[in-house]
GROMACS .gro file of C-alpha atoms in nm:
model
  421
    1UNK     CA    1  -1.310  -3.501   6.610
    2UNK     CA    2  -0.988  -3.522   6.812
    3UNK     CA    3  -1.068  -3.553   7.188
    4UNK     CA    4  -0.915  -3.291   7.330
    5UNK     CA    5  -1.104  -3.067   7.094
    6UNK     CA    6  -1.424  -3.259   7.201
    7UNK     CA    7  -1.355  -3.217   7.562
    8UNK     CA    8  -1.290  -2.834   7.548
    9UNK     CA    9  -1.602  -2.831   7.365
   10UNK     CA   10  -1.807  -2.945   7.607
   11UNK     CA   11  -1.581  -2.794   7.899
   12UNK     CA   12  -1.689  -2.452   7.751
   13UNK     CA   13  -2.047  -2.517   7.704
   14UNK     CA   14  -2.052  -2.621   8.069
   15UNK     CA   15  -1.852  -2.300   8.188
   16UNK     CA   16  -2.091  -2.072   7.960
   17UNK     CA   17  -2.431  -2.268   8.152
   18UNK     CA   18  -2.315  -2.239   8.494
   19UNK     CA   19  -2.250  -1.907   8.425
   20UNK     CA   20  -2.533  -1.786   8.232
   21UNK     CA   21  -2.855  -1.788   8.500
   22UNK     CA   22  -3.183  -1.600   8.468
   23UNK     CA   23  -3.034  -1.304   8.608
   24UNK     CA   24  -2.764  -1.253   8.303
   25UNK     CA   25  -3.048  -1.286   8.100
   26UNK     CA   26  -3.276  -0.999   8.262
   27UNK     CA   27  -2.976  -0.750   8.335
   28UNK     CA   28  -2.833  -0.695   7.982
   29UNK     CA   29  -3.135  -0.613   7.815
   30UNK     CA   30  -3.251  -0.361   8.056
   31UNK     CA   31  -2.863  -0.218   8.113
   32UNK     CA   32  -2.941  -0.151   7.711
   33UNK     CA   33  -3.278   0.068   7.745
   34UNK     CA   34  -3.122   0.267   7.997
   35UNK     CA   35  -2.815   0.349   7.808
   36UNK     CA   36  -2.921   0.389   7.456
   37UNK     CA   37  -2.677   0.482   7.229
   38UNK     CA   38  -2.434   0.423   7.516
   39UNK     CA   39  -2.478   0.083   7.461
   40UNK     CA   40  -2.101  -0.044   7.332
   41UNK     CA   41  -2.009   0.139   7.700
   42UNK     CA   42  -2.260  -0.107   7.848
   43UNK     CA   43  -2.105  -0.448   7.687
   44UNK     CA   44  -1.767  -0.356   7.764
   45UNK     CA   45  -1.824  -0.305   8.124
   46UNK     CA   46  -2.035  -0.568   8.137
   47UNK     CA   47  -1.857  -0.793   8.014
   48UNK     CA   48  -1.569  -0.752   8.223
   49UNK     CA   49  -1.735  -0.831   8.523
   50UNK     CA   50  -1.949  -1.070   8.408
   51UNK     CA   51  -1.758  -1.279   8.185
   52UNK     CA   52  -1.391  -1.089   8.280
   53UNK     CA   53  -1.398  -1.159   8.625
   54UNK     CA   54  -1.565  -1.486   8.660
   55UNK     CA   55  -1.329  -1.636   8.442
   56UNK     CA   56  -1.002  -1.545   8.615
   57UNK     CA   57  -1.182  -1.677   8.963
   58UNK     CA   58  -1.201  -2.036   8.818
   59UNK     CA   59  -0.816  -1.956   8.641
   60UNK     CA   60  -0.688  -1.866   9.008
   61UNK     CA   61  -0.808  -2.138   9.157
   62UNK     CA   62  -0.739  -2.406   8.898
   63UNK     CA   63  -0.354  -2.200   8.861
   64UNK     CA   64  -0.189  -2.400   9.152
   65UNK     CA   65  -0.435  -2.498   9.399
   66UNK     CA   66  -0.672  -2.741   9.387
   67UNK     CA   67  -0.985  -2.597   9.520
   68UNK     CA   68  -1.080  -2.211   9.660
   69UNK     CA   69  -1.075  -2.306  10.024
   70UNK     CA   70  -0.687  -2.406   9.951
   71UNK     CA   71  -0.656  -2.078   9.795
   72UNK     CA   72  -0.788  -1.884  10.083
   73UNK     CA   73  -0.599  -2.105  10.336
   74UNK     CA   74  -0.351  -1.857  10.253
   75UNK     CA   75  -0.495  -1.566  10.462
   76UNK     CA   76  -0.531  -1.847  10.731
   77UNK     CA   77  -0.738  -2.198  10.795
   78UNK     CA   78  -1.017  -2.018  11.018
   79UNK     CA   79  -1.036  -1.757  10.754
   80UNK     CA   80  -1.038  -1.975  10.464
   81UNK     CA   81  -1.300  -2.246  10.660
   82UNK     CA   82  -1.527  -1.949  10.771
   83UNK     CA   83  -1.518  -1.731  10.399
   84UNK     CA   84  -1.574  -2.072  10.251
   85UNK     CA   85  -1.868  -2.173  10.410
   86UNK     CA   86  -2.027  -1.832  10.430
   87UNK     CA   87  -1.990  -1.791  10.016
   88UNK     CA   88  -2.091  -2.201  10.018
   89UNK     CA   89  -2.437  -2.114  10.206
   90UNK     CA   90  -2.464  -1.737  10.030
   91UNK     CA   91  -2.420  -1.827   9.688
   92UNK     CA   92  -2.614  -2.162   9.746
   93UNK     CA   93  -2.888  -2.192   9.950
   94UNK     CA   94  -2.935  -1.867  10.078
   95UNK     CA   95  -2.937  -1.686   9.702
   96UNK     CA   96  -2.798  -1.822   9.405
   97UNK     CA   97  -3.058  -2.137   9.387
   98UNK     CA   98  -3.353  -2.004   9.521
   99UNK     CA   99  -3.361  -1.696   9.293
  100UNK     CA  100  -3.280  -1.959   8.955
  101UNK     CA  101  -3.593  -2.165   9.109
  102UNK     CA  102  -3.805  -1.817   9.198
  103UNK     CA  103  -3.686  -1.683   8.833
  104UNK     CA  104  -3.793  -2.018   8.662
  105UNK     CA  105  -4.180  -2.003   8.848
  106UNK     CA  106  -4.209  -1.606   8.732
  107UNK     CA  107  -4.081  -1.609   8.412
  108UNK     CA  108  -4.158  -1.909   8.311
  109UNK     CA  109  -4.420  -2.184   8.467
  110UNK     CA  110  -4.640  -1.870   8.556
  111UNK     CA  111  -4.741  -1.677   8.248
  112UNK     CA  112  -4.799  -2.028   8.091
  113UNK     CA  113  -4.917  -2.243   8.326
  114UNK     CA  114  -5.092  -2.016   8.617
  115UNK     CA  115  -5.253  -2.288   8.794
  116UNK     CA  116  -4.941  -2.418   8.908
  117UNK     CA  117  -4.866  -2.292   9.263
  118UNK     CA  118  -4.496  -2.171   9.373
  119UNK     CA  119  -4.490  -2.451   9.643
  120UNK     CA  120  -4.606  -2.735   9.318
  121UNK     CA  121  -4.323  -2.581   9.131
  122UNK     CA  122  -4.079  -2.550   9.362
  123UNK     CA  123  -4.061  -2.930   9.450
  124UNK     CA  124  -4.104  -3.037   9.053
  125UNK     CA  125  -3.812  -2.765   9.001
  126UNK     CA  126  -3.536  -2.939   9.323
  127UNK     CA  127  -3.642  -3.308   9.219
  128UNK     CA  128  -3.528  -3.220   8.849
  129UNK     CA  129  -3.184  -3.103   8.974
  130UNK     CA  130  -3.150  -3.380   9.201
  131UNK     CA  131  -3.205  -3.625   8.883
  132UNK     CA  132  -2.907  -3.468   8.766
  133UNK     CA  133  -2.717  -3.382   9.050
  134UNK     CA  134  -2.738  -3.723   9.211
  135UNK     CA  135  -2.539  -3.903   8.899
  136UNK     CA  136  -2.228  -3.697   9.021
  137UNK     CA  137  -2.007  -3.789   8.722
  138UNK     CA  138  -2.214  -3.702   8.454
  139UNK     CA  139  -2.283  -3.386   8.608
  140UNK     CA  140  -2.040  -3.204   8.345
  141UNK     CA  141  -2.140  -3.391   8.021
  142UNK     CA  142  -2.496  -3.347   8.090
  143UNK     CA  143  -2.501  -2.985   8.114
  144UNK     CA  144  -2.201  -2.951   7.801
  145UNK     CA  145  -2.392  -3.197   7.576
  146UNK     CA  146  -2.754  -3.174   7.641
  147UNK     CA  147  -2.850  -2.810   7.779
  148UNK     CA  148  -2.683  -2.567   7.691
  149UNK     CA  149  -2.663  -2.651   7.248
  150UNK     CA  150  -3.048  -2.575   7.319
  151UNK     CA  151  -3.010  -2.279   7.547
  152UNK     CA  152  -2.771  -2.084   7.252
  153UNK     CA  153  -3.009  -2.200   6.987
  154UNK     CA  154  -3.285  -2.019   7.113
  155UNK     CA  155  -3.042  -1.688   7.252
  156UNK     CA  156  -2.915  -1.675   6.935
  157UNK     CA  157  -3.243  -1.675   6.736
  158UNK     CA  158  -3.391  -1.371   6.929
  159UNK     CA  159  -3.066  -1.205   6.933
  160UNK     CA  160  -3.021  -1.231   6.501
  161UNK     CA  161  -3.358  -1.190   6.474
  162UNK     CA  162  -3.350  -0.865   6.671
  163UNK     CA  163  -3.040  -0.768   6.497
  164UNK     CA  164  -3.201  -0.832   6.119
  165UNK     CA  165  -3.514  -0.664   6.212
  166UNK     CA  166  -3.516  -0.405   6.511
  167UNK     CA  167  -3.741  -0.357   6.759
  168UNK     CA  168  -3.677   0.004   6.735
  169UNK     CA  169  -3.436   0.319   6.720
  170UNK     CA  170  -3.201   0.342   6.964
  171UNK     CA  171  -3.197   0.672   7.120
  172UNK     CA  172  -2.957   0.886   7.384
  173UNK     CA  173  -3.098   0.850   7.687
  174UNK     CA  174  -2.882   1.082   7.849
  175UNK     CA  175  -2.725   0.853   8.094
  176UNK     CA  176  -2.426   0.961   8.253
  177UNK     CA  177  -2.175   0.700   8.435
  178UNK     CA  178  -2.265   0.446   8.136
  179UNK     CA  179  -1.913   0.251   8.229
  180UNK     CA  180  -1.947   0.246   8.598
  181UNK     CA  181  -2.278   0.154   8.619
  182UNK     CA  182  -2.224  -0.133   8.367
  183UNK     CA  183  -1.959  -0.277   8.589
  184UNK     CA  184  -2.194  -0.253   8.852
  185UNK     CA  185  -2.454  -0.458   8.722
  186UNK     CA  186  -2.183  -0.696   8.602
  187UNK     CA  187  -2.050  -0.719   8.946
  188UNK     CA  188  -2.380  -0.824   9.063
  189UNK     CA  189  -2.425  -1.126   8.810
  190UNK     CA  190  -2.302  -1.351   9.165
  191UNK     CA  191  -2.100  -1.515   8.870
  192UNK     CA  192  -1.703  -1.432   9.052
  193UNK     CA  193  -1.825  -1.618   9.379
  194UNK     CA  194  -2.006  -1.858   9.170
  195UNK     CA  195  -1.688  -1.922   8.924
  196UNK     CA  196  -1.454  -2.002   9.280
  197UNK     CA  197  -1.710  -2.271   9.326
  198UNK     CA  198  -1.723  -2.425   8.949
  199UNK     CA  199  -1.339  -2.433   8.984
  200UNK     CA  200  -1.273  -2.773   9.135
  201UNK     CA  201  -1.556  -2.951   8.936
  202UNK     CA  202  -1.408  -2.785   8.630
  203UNK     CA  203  -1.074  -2.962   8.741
  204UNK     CA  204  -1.204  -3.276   8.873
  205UNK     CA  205  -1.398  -3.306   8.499
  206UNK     CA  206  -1.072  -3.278   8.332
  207UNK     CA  207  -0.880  -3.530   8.512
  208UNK     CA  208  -1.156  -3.766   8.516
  209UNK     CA  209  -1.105  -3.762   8.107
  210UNK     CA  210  -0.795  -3.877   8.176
  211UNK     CA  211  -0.599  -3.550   8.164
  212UNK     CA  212  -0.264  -3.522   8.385
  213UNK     CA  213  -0.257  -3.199   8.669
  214UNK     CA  214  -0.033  -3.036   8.451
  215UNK     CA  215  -0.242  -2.969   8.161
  216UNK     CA  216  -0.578  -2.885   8.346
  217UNK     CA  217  -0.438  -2.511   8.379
  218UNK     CA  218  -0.395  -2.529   7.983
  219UNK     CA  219  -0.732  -2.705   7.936
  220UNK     CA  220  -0.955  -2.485   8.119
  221UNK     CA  221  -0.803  -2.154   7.939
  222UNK     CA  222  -0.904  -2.329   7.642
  223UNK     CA  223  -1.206  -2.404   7.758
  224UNK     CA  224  -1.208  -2.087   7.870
  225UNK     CA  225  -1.191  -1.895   7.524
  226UNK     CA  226  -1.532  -2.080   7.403
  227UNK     CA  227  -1.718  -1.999   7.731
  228UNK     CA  228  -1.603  -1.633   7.645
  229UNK     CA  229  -1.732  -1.589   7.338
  230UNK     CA  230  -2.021  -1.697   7.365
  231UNK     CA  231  -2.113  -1.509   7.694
  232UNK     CA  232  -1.983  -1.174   7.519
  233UNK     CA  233  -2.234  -1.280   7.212
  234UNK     CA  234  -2.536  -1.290   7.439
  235UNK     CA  235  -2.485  -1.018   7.685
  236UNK     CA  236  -2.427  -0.781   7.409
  237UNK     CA  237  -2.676  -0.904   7.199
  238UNK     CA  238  -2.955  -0.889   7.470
  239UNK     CA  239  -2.797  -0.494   7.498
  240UNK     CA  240  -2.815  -0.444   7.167
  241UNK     CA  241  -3.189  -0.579   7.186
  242UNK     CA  242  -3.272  -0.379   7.492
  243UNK     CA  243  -3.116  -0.035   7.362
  244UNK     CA  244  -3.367  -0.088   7.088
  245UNK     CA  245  -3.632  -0.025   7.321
  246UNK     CA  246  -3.557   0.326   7.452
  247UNK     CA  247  -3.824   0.485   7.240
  248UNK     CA  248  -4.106   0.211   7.314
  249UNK     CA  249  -4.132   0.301   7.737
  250UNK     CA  250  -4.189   0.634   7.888
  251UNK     CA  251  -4.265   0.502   8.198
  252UNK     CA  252  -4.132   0.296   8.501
  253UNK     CA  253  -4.008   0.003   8.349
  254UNK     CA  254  -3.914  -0.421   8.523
  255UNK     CA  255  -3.650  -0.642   8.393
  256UNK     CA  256  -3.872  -0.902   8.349
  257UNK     CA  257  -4.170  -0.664   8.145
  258UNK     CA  258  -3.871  -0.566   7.904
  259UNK     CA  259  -3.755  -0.901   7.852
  260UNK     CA  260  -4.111  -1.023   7.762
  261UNK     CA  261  -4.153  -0.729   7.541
  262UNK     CA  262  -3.873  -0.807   7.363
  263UNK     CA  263  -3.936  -1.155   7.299
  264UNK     CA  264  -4.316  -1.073   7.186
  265UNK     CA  265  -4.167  -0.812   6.963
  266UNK     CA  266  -3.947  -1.027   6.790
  267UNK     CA  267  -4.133  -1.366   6.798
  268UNK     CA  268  -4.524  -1.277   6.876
  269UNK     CA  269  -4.693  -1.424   7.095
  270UNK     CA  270  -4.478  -1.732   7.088
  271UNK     CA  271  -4.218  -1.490   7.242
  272UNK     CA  272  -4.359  -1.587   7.584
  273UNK     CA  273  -4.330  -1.971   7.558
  274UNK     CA  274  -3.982  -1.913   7.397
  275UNK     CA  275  -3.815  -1.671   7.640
  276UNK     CA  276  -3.960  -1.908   7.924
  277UNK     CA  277  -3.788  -2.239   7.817
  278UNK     CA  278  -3.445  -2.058   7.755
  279UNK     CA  279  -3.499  -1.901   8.143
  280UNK     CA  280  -3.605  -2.258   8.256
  281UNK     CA  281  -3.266  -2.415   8.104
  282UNK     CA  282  -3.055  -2.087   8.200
  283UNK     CA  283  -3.181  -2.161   8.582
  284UNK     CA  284  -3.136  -2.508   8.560
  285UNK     CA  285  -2.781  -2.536   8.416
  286UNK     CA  286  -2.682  -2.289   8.694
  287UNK     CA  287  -2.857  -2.451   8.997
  288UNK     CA  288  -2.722  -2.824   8.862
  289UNK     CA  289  -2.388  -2.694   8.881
  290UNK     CA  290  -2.404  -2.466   9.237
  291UNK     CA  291  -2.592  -2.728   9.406
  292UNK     CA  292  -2.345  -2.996   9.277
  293UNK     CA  293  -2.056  -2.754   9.417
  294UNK     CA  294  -2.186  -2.692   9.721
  295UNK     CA  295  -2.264  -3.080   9.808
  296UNK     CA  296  -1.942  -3.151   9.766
  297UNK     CA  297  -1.848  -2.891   9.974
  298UNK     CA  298  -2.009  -2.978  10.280
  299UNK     CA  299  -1.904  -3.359  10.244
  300UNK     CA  300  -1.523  -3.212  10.239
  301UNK     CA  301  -1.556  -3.016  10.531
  302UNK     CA  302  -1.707  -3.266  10.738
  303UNK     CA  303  -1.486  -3.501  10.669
  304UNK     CA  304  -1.772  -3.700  10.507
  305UNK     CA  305  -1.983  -3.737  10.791
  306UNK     CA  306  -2.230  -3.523  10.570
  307UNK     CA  307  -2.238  -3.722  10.243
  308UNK     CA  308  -2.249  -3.606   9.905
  309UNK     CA  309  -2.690  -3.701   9.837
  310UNK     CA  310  -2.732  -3.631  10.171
  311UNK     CA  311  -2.612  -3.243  10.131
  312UNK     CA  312  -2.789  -3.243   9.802
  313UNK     CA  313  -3.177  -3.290   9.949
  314UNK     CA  314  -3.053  -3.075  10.266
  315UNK     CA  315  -2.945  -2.787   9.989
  316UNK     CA  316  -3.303  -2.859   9.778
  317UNK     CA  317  -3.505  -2.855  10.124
  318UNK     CA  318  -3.391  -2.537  10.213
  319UNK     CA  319  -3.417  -2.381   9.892
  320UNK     CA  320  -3.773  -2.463   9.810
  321UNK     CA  321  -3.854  -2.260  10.091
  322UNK     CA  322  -3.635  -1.955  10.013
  323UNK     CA  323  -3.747  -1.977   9.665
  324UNK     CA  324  -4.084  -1.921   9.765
  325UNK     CA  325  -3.977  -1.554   9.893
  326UNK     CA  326  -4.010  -1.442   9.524
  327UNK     CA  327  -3.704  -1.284   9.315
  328UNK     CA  328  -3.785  -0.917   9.421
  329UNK     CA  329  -3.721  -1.017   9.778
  330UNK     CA  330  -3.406  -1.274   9.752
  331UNK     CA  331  -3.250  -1.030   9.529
  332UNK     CA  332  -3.319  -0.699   9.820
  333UNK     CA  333  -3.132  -0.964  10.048
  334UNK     CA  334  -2.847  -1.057   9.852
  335UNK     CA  335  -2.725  -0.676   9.841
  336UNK     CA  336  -2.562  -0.629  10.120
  337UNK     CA  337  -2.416  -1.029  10.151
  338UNK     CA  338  -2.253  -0.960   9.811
  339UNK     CA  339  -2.128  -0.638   9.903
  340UNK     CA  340  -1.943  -0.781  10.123
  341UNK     CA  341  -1.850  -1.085   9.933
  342UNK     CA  342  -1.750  -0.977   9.638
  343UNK     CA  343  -1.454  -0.734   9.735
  344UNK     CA  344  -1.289  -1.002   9.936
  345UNK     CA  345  -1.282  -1.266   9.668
  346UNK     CA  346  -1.202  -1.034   9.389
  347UNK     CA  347  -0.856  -0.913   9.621
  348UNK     CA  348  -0.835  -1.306   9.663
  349UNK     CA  349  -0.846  -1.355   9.322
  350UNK     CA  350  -0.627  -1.105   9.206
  351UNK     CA  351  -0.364  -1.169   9.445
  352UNK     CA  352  -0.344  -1.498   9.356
  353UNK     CA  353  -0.265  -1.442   8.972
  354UNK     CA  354  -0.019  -1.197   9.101
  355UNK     CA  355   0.150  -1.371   9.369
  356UNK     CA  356   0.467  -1.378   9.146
  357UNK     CA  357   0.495  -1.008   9.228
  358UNK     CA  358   0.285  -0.994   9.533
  359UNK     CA  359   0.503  -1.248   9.670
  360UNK     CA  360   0.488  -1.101  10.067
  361UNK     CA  361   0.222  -1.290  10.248
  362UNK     CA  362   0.166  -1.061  10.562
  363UNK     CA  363   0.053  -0.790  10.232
  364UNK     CA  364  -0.179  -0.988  10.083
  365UNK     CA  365  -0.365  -1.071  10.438
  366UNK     CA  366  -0.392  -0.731  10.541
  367UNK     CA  367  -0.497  -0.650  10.183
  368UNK     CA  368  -0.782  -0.848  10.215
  369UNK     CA  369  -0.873  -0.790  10.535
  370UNK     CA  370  -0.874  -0.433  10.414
  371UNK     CA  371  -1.131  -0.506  10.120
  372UNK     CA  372  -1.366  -0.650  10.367
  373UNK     CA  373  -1.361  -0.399  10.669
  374UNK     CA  374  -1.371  -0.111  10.369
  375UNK     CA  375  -1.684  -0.351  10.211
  376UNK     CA  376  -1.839  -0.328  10.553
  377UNK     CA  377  -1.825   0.003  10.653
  378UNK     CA  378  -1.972   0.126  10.279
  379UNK     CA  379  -2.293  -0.044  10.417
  380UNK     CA  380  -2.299   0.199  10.791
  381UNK     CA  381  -2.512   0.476  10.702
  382UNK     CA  382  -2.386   0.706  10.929
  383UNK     CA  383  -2.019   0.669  10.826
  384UNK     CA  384  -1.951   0.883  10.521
  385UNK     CA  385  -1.711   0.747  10.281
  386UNK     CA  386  -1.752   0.968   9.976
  387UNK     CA  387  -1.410   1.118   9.998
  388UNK     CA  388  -1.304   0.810   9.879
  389UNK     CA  389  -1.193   0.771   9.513
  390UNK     CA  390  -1.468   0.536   9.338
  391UNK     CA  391  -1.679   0.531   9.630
  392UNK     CA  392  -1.990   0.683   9.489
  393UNK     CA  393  -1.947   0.422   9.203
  394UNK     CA  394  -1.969   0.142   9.452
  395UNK     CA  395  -1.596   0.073   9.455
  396UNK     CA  396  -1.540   0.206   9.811
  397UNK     CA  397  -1.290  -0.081   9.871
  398UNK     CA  398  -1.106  -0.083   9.574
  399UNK     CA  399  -0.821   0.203   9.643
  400UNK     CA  400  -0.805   0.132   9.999
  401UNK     CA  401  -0.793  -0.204   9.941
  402UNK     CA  402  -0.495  -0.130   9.643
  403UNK     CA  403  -0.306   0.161   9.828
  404UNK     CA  404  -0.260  -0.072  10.175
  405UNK     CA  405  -0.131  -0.396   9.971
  406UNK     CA  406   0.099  -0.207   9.805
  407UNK     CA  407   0.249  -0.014  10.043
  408UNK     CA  408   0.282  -0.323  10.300
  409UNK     CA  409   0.461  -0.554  10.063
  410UNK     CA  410   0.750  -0.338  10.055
  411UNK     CA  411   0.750  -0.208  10.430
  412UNK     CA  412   0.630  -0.510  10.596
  413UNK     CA  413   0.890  -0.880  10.650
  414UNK     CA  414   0.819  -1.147  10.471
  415UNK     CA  415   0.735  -1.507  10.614
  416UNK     CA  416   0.738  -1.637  10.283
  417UNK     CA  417   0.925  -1.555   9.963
  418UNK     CA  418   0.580  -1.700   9.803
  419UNK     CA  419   0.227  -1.674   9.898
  420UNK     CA  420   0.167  -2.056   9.859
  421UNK     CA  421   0.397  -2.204  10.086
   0.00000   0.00000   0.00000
């Protein structure tokens, strides 16, 4: 096999893992029961913001600048420093780790081994990461080579299975806003913010194969491509599975009871111990690669005065003791974080790819500082913002946010005849 062809190879399986934590694997499924026959609406909305929009994060940063906080530095160094940092802590730390450690103990070590207490697991979970973290330039191969071959194996095994011999008739549920709410639950994957992080250790992997800075664009479309397909596989296979199931519940209904009813229904009681090890590896490949990220974050900003292991125990300390919170209540306090998160990078992101056309730099500030006041004052209860296009769907910032770019790159002077100078 040629090398480049190896490389993207295990480029893409290492996009696909970081991407694909315990939470893709709960919300598909359970996106299917509620939408029934809807389901096809389901993947492609779905899809777009969970595969769609991830991906073109890691292509705008990776485009012309080396890492997101250059990107942002755009808007302005405070702004970019600040944004950075908060997303840094939010999507490490704070969230993103702590629910793949919480989602590991409850899905996982708990229904098998219940003797084992959250604290126990916790600690075993962070000192496995660190393993990997710690040998920062294998970080990459590991995950490509080792994790995530196993991780599709068993996905895809359920998923045929399922397909060959259903669960169950899929049914119309009735659902109205099938497309909407799909991008929704997409858009709450964390995988955008999590794919501006990736970016630079997507870039750094390349050149460290001994790839010049002018193909690493070129490589990590490539790369790209694989990680797509097979995200779009499992999310709509694990719809497909779930929309099987809309004739098996009458009642309320948890992500996690549908997922283990699927995977008993299709396996047995093996199901259990089957849907737990491909959770374990879907949490780890996503926590190896967001604590990697974020330790090398923290040793840029400080100039190295906080080192690279150093930030990596600090990151493991703090989220063994978030972790222990449980998923129900790390997931109640990511809401409004990511509600406010995700609108700004997304107009980030999007201006970026478009700063050929977008070219006036005093628009694309005010546009984002547009998506995040709008973001912000969706979350005020008292302030009503339902004559807003899209803002009963959640998008409350998205035509505001479109409307005021727009109209101030033609009104407005230009310091710049290009955003990136």
């Amino acid at each position: 096999m040629k090398k480049n062809i190896k490389d993207i190879i295990v480029i893409g399986f290492a996009l696909f893992a970081m991407f694909f934590g315990a939470g893709n694997l709960i919300f598909p499924p359970f996106l299917g029961h509620e939408l029934g026959n809807k389901y096809i609406i389901g993947i492609i909305g779905f899809v777009c913001t969970g595969v769609g929009v991830p991906l073109l994060s890691i292509l705008a940063v990776t485009k012309e600048h080396e890492t997101f906080e250059n990107m942002a530095s755009k808007i302005g160094k405070k702004f970019a420093l600040i944004f950075s940092t908060i997303l840094f802590i939010a999507i490490g730390p704070m969230l993103a780790i702590p629910r793949t450690a919480a989602s590991t103990y409850e899905l996982t070590i708990s229904p098998i081994f219940p003797n084992i207490s959250a604290l126990t697991w916790m600690i075993i979970y962070f000192v496995i990461n660190l393993f990997f973290v710690l040998k920062k330039s294998s970080v990459i191969d590991t995950i490509g080579k080792y994790l995530t071959p196993l991780l599709l194996v068993i996905l895809a095994f359920i998923i045929v299975k399922g397909i060959l011999f259903p669960i169950g008739e899929i049914t119309n549920t009735n659902y109205t806003s099938a497309l909407s709410s799909s991008l929704i639950e997409g858009y709450q994957t964390m995988d955008a913010l999590a794919g501006l992080l990736f970016a630079s250790m997507i870039a750094n992997s390349i050149i460290e194969k001994g790839y010049p800075k002018k193909e690493v664009f070129s490589m990590t479309i490539k790369s790209s491509i694989l990680a797509i397909a097979g995200l779009a596989f499992v999310y709509g296979g694990l719809m497909f599975l779930g929309a099987q199931t809309t004739a098996s519940f009458n009642g309320e209904l948890t992500k996690t009871s549908l997922l283990l009813f699927i995977s008993k229904s299709i396996l047995g009681d093996f199901g259990t111990i089957v849907i737990g090890i491909a959770v374990g590896l879907a949490c780890l490949t996503t926590s190896i690669g967001l604590l990697s990220a974020g330790a090398e974050f923290f040793e840029e900003i400080s100039n190295g005065k906080l080192t690279y292991k150093f930030n990596a125990v600090v990151i493991s300390i703090i989220s063994v003791l978030i972790g222990q919170l449980g998923i129900d209540k790390i997931v109640s306090l990511s809401g409004p974080i990511l509600n406010i998160l995700y609108p700004v990078a997304i107009t980030l992101i999007v201006t970026s790819l478009l700063n050929k056309y977008l070219n006036n730099i005093n628009a694309v500030r005010i546009g984002v500082y547009t998506s995040l006041i709008f973001s912000i004052l969706s979350l005020i209860p008292i302030i009503d913002l339902s004559f807003i296009p899209l803002a009963n769907d959640g998008f409350a910032w998205l035509i505001p946010t479109i409307v005021v770019t727009l109209i101030c790159q033609f009104i407005l002077p230009k310091n710049s005849t290009n955003i990136d100078n």
